[in-house]
Coordinates of N, CA and C in Angstrom, one line a residue:
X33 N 9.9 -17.9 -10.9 CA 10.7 -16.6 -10.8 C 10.2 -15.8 -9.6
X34 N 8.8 -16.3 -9.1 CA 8.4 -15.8 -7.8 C 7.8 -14.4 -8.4
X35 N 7.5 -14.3 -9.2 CA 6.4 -13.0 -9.7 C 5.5 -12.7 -9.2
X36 N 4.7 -14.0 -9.2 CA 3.3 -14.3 -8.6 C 3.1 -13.8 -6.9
X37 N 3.8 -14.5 -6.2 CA 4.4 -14.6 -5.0 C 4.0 -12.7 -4.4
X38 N 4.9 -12.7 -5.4 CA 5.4 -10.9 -5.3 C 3.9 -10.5 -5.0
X39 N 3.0 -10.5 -5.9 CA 1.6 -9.6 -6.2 C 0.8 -10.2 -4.6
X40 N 1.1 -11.3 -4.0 CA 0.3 -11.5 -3.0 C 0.6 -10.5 -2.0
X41 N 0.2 -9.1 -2.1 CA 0.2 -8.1 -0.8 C -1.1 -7.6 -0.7
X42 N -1.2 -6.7 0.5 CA -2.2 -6.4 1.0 C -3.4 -5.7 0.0
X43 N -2.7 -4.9 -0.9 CA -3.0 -3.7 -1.5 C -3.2 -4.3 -2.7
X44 N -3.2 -5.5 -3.3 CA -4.0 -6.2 -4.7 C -4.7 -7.1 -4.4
X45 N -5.9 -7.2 -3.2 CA -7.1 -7.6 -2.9 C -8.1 -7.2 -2.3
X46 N -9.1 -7.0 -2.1 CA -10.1 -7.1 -1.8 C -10.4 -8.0 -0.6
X47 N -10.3 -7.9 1.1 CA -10.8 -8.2 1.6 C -11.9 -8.2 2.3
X48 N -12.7 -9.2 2.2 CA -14.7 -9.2 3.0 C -14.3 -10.2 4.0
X49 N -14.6 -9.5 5.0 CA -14.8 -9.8 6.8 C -15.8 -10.7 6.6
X50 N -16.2 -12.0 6.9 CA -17.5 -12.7 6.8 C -17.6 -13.4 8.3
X51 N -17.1 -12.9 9.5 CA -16.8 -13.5 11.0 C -18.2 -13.5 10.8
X52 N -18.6 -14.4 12.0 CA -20.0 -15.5 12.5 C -21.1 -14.2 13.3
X53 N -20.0 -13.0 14.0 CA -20.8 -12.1 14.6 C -21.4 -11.0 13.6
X54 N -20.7 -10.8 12.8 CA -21.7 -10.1 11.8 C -22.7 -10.3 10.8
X55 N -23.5 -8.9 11.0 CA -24.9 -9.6 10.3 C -25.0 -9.6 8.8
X56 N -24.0 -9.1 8.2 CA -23.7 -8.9 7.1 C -22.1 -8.5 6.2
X57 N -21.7 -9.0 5.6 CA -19.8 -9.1 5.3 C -19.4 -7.9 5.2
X58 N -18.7 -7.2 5.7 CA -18.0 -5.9 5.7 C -16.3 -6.1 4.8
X59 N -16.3 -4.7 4.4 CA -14.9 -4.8 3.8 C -13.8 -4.4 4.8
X60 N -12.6 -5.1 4.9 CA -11.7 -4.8 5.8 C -11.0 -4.1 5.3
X61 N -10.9 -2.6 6.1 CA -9.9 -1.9 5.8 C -8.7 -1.9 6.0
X62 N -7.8 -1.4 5.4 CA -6.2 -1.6 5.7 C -5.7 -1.1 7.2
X63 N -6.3 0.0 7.6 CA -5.6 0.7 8.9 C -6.3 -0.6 10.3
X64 N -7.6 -1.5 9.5 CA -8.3 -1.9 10.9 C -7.4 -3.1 11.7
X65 N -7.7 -3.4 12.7 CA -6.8 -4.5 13.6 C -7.2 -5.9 12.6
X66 N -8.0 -6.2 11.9 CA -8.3 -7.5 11.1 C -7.0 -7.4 9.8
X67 N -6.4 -6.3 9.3 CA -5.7 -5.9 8.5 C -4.5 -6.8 9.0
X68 N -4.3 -6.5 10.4 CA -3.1 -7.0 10.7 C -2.8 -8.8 11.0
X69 N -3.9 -9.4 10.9 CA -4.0 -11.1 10.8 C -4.2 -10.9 10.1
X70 N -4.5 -10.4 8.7 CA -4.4 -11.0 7.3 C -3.3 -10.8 7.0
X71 N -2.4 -9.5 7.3 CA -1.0 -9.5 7.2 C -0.1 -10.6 7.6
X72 N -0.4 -11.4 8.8 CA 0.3 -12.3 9.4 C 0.2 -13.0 8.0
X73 N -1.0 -13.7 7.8 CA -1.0 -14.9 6.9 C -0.3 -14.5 5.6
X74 N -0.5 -13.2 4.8 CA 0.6 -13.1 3.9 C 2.0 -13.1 3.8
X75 N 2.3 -12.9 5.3 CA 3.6 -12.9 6.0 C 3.9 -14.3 5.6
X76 N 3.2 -15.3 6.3 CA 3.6 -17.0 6.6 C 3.7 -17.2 4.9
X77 N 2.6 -17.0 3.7 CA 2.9 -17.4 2.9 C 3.9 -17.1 1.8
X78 N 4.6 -15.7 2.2 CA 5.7 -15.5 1.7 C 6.8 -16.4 2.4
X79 N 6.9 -16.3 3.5 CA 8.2 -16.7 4.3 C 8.3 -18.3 3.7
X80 N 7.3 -19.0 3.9 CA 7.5 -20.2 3.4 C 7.6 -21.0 1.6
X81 N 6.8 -19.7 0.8 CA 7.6 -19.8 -0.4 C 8.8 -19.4 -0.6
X82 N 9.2 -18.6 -0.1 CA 11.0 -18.1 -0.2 C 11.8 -19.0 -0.2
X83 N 11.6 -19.5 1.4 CA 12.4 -20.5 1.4 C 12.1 -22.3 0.8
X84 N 11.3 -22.3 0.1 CA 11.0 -23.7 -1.3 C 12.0 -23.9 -1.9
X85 N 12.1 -24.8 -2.7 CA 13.4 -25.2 -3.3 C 12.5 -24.9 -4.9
X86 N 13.1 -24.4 -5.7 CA 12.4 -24.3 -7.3 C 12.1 -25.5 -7.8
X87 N 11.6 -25.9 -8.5 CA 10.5 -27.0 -9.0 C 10.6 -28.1 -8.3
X88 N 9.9 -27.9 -7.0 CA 9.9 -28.9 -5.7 C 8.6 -28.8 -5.1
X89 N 7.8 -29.7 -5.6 CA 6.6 -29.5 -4.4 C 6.4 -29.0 -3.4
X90 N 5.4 -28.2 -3.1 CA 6.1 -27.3 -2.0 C 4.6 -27.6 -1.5
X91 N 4.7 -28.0 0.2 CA 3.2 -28.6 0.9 C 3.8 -26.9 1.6
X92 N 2.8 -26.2 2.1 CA 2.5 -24.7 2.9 C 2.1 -25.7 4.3
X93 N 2.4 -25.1 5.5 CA 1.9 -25.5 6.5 C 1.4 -24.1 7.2
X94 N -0.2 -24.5 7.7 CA -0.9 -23.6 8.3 C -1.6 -23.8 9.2
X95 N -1.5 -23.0 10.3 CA -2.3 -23.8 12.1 C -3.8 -23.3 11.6
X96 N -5.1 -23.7 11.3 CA -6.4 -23.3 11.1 C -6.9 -22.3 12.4
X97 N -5.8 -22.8 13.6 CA -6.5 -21.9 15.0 C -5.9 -20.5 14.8
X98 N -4.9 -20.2 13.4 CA -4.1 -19.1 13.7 C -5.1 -18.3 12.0
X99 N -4.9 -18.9 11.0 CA -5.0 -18.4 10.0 C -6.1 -18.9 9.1
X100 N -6.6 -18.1 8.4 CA -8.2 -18.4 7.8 C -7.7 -19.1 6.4
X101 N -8.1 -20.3 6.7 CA -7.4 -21.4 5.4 C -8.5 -21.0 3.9
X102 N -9.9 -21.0 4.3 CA -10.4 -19.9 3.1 C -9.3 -18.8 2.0
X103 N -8.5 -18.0 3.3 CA -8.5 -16.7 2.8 C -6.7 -17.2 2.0
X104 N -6.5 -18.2 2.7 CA -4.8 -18.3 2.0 C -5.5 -19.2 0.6
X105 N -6.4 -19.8 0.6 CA -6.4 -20.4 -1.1 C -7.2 -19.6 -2.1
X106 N -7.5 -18.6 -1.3 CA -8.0 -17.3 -2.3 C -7.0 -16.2 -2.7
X107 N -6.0 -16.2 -2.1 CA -4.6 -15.6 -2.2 C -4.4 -16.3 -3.3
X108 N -3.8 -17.9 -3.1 CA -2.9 -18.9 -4.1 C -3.6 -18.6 -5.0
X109 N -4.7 -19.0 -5.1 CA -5.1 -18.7 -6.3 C -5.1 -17.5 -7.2
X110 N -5.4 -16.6 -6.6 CA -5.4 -15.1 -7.1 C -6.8 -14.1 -7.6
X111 N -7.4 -15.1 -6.9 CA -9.0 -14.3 -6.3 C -8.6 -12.6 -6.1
X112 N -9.4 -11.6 -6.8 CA -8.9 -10.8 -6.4 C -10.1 -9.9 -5.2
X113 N -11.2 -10.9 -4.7 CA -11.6 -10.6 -3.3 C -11.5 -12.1 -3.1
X114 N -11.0 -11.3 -1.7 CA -10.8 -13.0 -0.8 C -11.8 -12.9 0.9
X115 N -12.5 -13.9 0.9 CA -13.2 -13.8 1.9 C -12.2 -14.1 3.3
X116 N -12.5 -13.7 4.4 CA -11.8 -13.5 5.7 C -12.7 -14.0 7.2
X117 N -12.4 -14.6 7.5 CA -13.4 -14.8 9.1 C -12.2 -15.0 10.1
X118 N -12.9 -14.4 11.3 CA -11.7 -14.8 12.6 C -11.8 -16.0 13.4
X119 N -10.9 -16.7 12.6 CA -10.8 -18.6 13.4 C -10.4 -18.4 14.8
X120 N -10.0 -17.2 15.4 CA -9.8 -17.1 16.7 C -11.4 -17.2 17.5
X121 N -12.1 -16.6 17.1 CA -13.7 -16.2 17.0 C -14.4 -18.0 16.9
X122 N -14.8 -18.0 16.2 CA -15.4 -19.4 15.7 C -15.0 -19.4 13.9
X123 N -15.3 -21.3 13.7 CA -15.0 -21.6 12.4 C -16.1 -21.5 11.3
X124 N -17.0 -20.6 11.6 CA -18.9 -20.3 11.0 C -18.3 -19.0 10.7
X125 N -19.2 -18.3 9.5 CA -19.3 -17.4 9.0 C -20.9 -16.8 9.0
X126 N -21.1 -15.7 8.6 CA -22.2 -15.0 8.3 C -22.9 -15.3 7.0
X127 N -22.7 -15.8 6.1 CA -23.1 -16.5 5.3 C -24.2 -16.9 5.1
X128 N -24.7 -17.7 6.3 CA -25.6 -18.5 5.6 C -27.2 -17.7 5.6
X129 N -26.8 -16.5 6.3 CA -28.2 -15.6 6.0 C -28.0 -14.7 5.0
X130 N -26.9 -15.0 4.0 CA -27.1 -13.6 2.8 C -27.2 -14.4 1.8
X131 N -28.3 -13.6 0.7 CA -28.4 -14.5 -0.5 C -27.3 -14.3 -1.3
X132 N -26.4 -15.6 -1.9 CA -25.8 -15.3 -3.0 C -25.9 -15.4 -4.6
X133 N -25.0 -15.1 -5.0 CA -25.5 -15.2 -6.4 C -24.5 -16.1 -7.3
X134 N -24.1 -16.9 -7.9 CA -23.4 -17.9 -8.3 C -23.7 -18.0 -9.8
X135 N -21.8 -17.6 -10.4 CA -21.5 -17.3 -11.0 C -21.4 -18.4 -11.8
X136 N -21.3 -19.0 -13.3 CA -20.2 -20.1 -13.9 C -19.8 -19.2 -15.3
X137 N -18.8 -19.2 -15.6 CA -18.6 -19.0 -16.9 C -17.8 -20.6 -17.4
X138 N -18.2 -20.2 -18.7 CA -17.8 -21.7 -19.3 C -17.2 -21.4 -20.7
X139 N -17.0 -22.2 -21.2 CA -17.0 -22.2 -22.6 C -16.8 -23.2 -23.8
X140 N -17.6 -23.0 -24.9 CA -18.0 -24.3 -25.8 C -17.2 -24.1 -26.6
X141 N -16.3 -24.9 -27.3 CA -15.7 -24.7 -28.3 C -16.2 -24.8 -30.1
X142 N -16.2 -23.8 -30.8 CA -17.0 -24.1 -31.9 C -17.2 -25.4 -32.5
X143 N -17.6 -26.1 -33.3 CA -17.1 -27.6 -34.1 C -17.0 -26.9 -35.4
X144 N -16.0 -27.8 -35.9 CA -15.0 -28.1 -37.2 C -13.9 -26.7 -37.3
X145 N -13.3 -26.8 -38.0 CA -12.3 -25.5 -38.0 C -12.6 -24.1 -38.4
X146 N -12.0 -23.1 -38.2 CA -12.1 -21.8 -38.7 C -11.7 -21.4 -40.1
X147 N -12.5 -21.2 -41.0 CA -11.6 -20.9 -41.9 C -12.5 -19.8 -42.4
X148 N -11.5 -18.9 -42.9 CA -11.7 -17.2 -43.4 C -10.8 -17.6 -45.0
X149 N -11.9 -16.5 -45.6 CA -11.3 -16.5 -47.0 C -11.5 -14.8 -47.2
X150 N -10.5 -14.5 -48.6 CA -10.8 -13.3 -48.5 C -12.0 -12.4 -49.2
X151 N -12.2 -11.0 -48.6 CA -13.5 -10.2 -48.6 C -13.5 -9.9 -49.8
X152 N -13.0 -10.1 -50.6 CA -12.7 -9.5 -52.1 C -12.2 -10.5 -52.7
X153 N -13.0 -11.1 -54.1 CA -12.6 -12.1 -55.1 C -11.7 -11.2 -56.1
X154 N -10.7 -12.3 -56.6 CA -9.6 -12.0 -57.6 C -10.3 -12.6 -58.9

């Protein structure tokens, strides 16, 4: 129904700048010139789901020298911060000097079934 699609705009993510020249990931603001190549690429990923055919595999085609392939599968997905670097710049990020922190959530499923009886005997 293209719902999803819809939510991919500027203003329901979180973008972090992580280019090679900086010494540490900055957040991109909406008014800055980096605003506007991340715009592009939301641009391309609408324009080319629109025109998809409905329950038709749909392959995205993306130049890596134009658009930060990182930041479009943090979109699809629906990451709601998406990391950003300028592939115009170099294909390295700032990265590898900040410590991260890494996250898993998981989850176990109880064994045997649930069963409730009631709080009060008859």
């Amino acid at each position: 129904d293209g719902s999803r699609i819809d939510e991919i705009k500027f203003g329901n993510f979180a973008f972090i700048e992580i280019s090679k020249h900086l010494n540490c990931p900055v957040v991109v603001e909406k008014s800055s010139q980096n605003s506007q190549t991340i715009q592009q690429t939301l641009n391309s990923i609408h324009a080319q789901i629109q025109h998809s055919i409905p329950n038709e595999i749909l392959t995205l085609d993306f130049d890596p020298t134009v658009h930060c392939i990182p930041t479009v599968f943090g979109l699809l997905i629906g990451y709601p911060v998406v990391y950003w670097f300028d592939v115009a710049q170099s294909d390295q990020n700032c990265l590898s000097g900040v410590p991260l922190t890494v996250f898993q959530v998981g989850w176990r499923p109880q064994s045997g079934p649930n069963i409730t009886t009631p709080a009060v005997s008859f």
